[in-house]
mmCIF file of C-alpha atoms in Angstrom:
data_model
loop_
_atom_site.group_PDB
_atom_site.id
_atom_site.type_symbol
_atom_site.label_atom_id
_atom_site.label_comp_id
_atom_site.label_asym_id
_atom_site.label_seq_id
_atom_site.Cartn_x
_atom_site.Cartn_y
_atom_site.Cartn_z
ATOM 1 C CA MET A 13 -17.284 16.853 83.694
ATOM 2 C CA PRO A 14 -17.749 13.331 85.102
ATOM 3 C CA TRP A 15 -16.126 10.521 83.156
ATOM 4 C CA PRO A 16 -17.995 7.208 83.093
ATOM 5 C CA PHE A 17 -14.819 5.119 83.519
ATOM 6 C CA LEU A 18 -12.845 7.418 85.811
ATOM 7 C CA TYR A 19 -13.464 7.488 89.554
ATOM 8 C CA LEU A 20 -11.915 10.377 91.471
ATOM 9 C CA PRO A 21 -11.942 10.004 95.261
ATOM 10 C CA GLY A 22 -14.806 11.972 96.737
ATOM 11 C CA GLU A 23 -16.836 12.426 93.545
ATOM 12 C CA THR A 24 -19.021 9.329 93.272
ATOM 13 C CA LEU A 25 -17.214 7.096 95.722
ATOM 14 C CA SER A 26 -15.152 7.943 98.786
ATOM 15 C CA ALA A 27 -11.436 7.188 98.992
ATOM 16 C CA ALA A 28 -12.201 4.310 101.395
ATOM 17 C CA GLU A 29 -14.747 2.774 98.996
ATOM 18 C CA LEU A 30 -12.295 3.039 96.104
ATOM 19 C CA ALA A 31 -9.523 1.467 98.200
ATOM 20 C CA ALA A 32 -11.836 -1.429 99.057
ATOM 21 C CA ALA A 33 -12.806 -1.833 95.396
ATOM 22 C CA ARG A 34 -9.098 -1.883 94.501
ATOM 23 C CA LEU A 35 -8.470 -4.632 97.060
ATOM 24 C CA ASP A 36 -11.380 -6.595 95.585
ATOM 25 C CA GLY A 37 -9.856 -6.226 92.119
ATOM 26 C CA ASP A 38 -12.758 -4.193 90.739
ATOM 27 C CA VAL A 39 -10.718 -1.055 90.001
ATOM 28 C CA VAL A 40 -7.064 -0.189 89.348
ATOM 29 C CA GLU A 41 -5.190 3.037 89.986
ATOM 30 C CA VAL A 42 -4.443 5.446 87.161
ATOM 31 C CA GLY A 43 -2.627 8.570 88.293
ATOM 32 C CA GLU A 44 -4.745 10.166 91.006
ATOM 33 C CA ALA A 45 -7.903 8.234 90.101
ATOM 34 C CA PHE A 46 -9.237 4.746 89.513
ATOM 35 C CA ILE A 47 -10.707 2.971 86.484
ATOM 36 C CA PRO A 48 -12.566 -0.348 86.212
ATOM 37 C CA ALA A 49 -10.128 -3.250 86.087
ATOM 38 C CA ASP A 50 -11.333 -4.245 82.605
ATOM 39 C CA ALA A 51 -11.280 -0.728 81.113
ATOM 40 C CA VAL A 52 -8.702 0.291 78.530
ATOM 41 C CA GLU A 53 -6.263 2.897 79.863
ATOM 42 C CA THR A 54 -6.244 5.735 77.329
ATOM 43 C CA ALA A 55 -4.398 9.032 77.114
ATOM 44 C CA GLU A 56 -7.677 10.812 77.899
ATOM 45 C CA LEU A 57 -8.154 8.824 81.109
ATOM 46 C CA ARG A 58 -4.538 9.297 82.189
ATOM 47 C CA ALA A 59 -4.761 13.069 81.635
ATOM 48 C CA ALA A 60 -8.168 13.400 83.285
ATOM 49 C CA SER A 61 -6.882 11.478 86.311
ATOM 50 C CA LEU A 62 -4.555 14.418 87.037
ATOM 51 C CA ARG A 63 -7.391 16.954 87.333
ATOM 52 C CA PRO A 64 -7.432 16.889 91.172
ATOM 53 C CA LEU A 65 -3.788 18.038 91.213
ATOM 54 C CA LEU A 66 -4.027 20.761 88.599
ATOM 55 C CA SER A 67 -5.379 24.247 88.918
ATOM 56 C CA LEU A 68 -6.312 26.485 86.021
ATOM 57 C CA GLY A 69 -3.282 27.729 84.180
ATOM 58 C CA LEU A 70 -1.167 24.576 84.589
ATOM 59 C CA ALA A 71 -0.139 22.168 81.833
ATOM 60 C CA VAL A 72 1.299 18.673 82.163
ATOM 61 C CA THR A 73 4.885 18.462 80.806
ATOM 62 C CA HIS A 74 8.082 16.385 80.679
ATOM 63 C CA LEU A 75 7.870 12.815 82.037
ATOM 64 C CA SER A 76 4.251 13.314 83.116
ATOM 65 C CA ALA A 77 3.312 14.256 79.555
ATOM 66 C CA ALA A 78 5.235 11.229 78.256
ATOM 67 C CA TRP A 79 3.112 9.090 80.588
ATOM 68 C CA VAL A 80 -0.091 10.715 79.333
ATOM 69 C CA HIS A 81 0.985 10.114 75.704
ATOM 70 C CA GLY A 82 1.599 6.433 76.508
ATOM 71 C CA ALA A 83 5.390 6.311 76.215
ATOM 72 C CA VAL A 84 5.845 5.426 79.894
ATOM 73 C CA ALA A 85 3.881 2.692 81.650
ATOM 74 C CA ASP A 86 3.886 4.130 85.170
ATOM 75 C CA PRO A 87 3.268 7.717 86.246
ATOM 76 C CA PRO A 88 6.150 9.590 87.872
ATOM 77 C CA ALA A 89 6.162 10.009 91.653
ATOM 78 C CA ARG A 90 5.959 13.802 91.203
ATOM 79 C CA HIS A 91 4.193 15.176 88.159
ATOM 80 C CA THR A 92 5.881 17.964 86.236
ATOM 81 C CA VAL A 93 3.671 20.918 85.380
ATOM 82 C CA GLN A 94 4.310 24.251 83.783
ATOM 83 C CA ARG A 95 2.447 27.503 83.591
ATOM 84 C CA CYS A 96 0.321 27.885 80.453
ATOM 85 C CA SER A 97 -1.523 31.051 81.466
ATOM 86 C CA ALA A 98 -0.364 34.560 80.626
ATOM 87 C CA ARG A 99 -0.288 35.507 84.316
ATOM 88 C CA ARG A 100 1.993 34.050 86.931
ATOM 89 C CA LEU A 101 0.407 31.885 89.589
ATOM 90 C CA HIS A 102 0.196 33.282 93.106
ATOM 91 C CA HIS A 103 -1.084 30.322 95.052
ATOM 92 C CA VAL A 104 0.415 27.290 96.718
ATOM 93 C CA ILE A 105 1.256 24.489 94.328
ATOM 94 C CA ASP A 106 0.578 20.914 95.464
ATOM 95 C CA ILE A 107 3.628 19.172 96.948
ATOM 96 C CA ARG A 108 3.080 16.271 94.528
ATOM 97 C CA LEU A 109 3.942 18.587 91.631
ATOM 98 C CA HIS A 110 7.230 19.834 90.246
ATOM 99 C CA TYR A 111 6.339 23.344 89.021
ATOM 100 C CA ARG A 112 8.111 25.291 86.271
ATOM 101 C CA ASP A 113 7.192 28.947 85.914
ATOM 102 C CA ARG A 114 8.211 29.579 82.303
ATOM 103 C CA ARG A 115 5.068 29.805 80.174
ATOM 104 C CA VAL A 116 4.351 27.080 77.628
ATOM 105 C CA PRO A 117 3.183 28.695 74.382
ATOM 106 C CA PRO A 118 -0.363 27.720 73.342
ATOM 107 C CA GLY A 119 0.969 26.163 70.117
ATOM 108 C CA ASP A 120 2.900 23.604 72.170
ATOM 109 C CA LEU A 121 -0.208 22.376 73.993
ATOM 110 C CA SER A 122 -3.010 19.979 73.209
ATOM 111 C CA LEU A 123 -6.129 19.426 75.288
ATOM 112 C CA ILE A 124 -6.352 15.764 76.314
ATOM 113 C CA GLY A 125 -9.113 14.659 78.643
ATOM 114 C CA GLY A 126 -9.841 18.302 79.407
ATOM 115 C CA VAL A 127 -6.262 18.866 80.622
ATOM 116 C CA PRO A 128 -3.578 20.899 78.807
ATOM 117 C CA VAL A 129 -0.658 18.604 77.930
ATOM 118 C CA THR A 130 2.436 19.443 75.903
ATOM 119 C CA THR A 131 2.407 18.007 72.393
ATOM 120 C CA PRO A 132 4.511 14.902 71.736
ATOM 121 C CA ALA A 133 7.110 16.999 69.855
ATOM 122 C CA ARG A 134 7.398 19.505 72.710
ATOM 123 C CA THR A 135 7.486 16.683 75.273
ATOM 124 C CA LEU A 136 10.353 14.953 73.466
ATOM 125 C CA GLY A 137 12.293 18.219 73.228
ATOM 126 C CA ASP A 138 11.735 18.918 76.928
ATOM 127 C CA LEU A 139 12.862 15.436 77.963
ATOM 128 C CA VAL A 140 16.048 15.687 75.902
ATOM 129 C CA ARG A 141 16.905 19.235 77.061
ATOM 130 C CA SER A 142 16.210 18.409 80.699
ATOM 131 C CA ALA A 143 18.428 15.321 80.679
ATOM 132 C CA LEU A 144 21.278 17.055 78.865
ATOM 133 C CA SER A 145 21.132 19.953 81.334
ATOM 134 C CA GLY A 146 22.114 17.506 84.058
ATOM 135 C CA GLY A 147 24.852 15.939 81.946
ATOM 136 C CA ALA A 148 22.957 12.680 81.514
ATOM 137 C CA GLU A 149 21.735 10.863 78.457
ATOM 138 C CA PRO A 150 18.036 11.428 77.729
ATOM 139 C CA PRO A 151 15.830 8.962 79.590
ATOM 140 C CA ALA A 152 14.252 5.835 78.169
ATOM 141 C CA ALA A 153 11.029 7.836 77.965
ATOM 142 C CA ALA A 154 12.531 9.950 75.157
ATOM 143 C CA VAL A 155 13.489 6.852 73.189
ATOM 144 C CA ALA A 156 10.044 5.358 73.880
ATOM 145 C CA MET A 157 8.376 8.530 72.577
ATOM 146 C CA MET A 158 10.341 8.217 69.343
ATOM 147 C CA ALA A 159 9.267 4.574 69.059
ATOM 148 C CA LEU A 160 5.598 5.651 69.185
ATOM 149 C CA ASP A 161 5.993 7.816 66.079
ATOM 150 C CA PRO A 162 8.950 7.546 63.674
ATOM 151 C CA ALA A 163 8.483 11.155 62.472
ATOM 152 C CA LEU A 164 8.426 12.589 66.011
ATOM 153 C CA CYS A 165 12.176 13.182 66.128
ATOM 154 C CA GLU A 166 11.999 15.420 63.045
ATOM 155 C CA ARG A 167 8.973 17.309 64.402
ATOM 156 C CA ALA A 168 10.698 17.814 67.759
ATOM 157 C CA THR A 169 13.787 19.143 65.970
ATOM 158 C CA ALA A 170 11.686 21.577 63.935
ATOM 159 C CA ALA A 171 9.801 22.713 67.054
ATOM 160 C CA LEU A 172 13.047 23.277 68.939
ATOM 161 C CA VAL A 173 14.550 25.240 66.030
ATOM 162 C CA ALA A 174 11.426 27.436 65.922
ATOM 163 C CA ALA A 175 11.434 27.963 69.692
ATOM 164 C CA GLY A 176 12.991 31.066 71.105
ATOM 165 C CA PRO A 177 16.071 30.986 73.275
ATOM 166 C CA VAL A 178 15.857 28.023 75.639
ATOM 167 C CA SER A 179 18.526 26.367 77.730
ATOM 168 C CA PHE A 180 20.479 23.431 76.277
ATOM 169 C CA LYS A 181 18.947 23.937 72.852
ATOM 170 C CA ARG A 182 22.130 23.180 70.855
ATOM 171 C CA PRO A 183 23.007 19.883 72.545
ATOM 172 C CA ALA A 184 19.364 18.807 72.339
ATOM 173 C CA LEU A 185 19.260 19.589 68.608
ATOM 174 C CA GLU A 186 22.470 17.608 68.083
ATOM 175 C CA TRP A 187 21.040 14.633 69.971
ATOM 176 C CA LEU A 188 17.730 14.768 68.068
ATOM 177 C CA ARG A 189 19.461 15.090 64.679
ATOM 178 C CA ARG A 190 21.769 12.195 65.486
ATOM 179 C CA HIS A 191 18.798 10.001 66.418
ATOM 180 C CA ALA A 192 16.798 11.131 63.379
ATOM 181 C CA ALA A 193 19.724 10.066 61.178
ATOM 182 C CA GLN A 194 19.843 6.684 62.942
ATOM 183 C CA GLU A 195 16.105 6.275 62.287
ATOM 184 C CA GLU A 196 16.681 6.938 58.586
ATOM 185 C CA VAL A 197 19.388 4.271 58.447
ATOM 186 C CA THR A 198 17.185 1.651 60.142
ATOM 187 C CA ARG A 199 14.232 2.279 57.789
#
């Protein structure tokens, strides 16, 4: 489906024409695409800009999903994707993607710009678990996600409690509960 404000290289304009338009200041980069310089960058446009990288059965997750939801200003250098189809993928994944094979349940996905993206609650839980697995504090993107929606921390906690066995669930729940309590105090 063509988007009126999203230019993917090779669809309506070539990559060279889009690069020239960028130099002229007519368009700006958004993910793997371009939008008019005066257009508003929305979650739908950010998600749709990733279509050239994604094949069927892949969902945008982690920091890439935080970017799509608007918590992060710049897209990550490598987008994180995860399988959302029932069957495992048996083809080469693009080098610009960090692929995770564990299936994302359909209830943890929303369709944004025609692209499956993890819900904000799932994204927050993933960011916290991923950071704690490496022994680090959750990234600024997690805090920024909570700033977008004050109730997100509680929804992420509930989603993580309802999830099956996942790695670093307990420390992530402790971190989310601690931050939810801090939110209550500041209100």
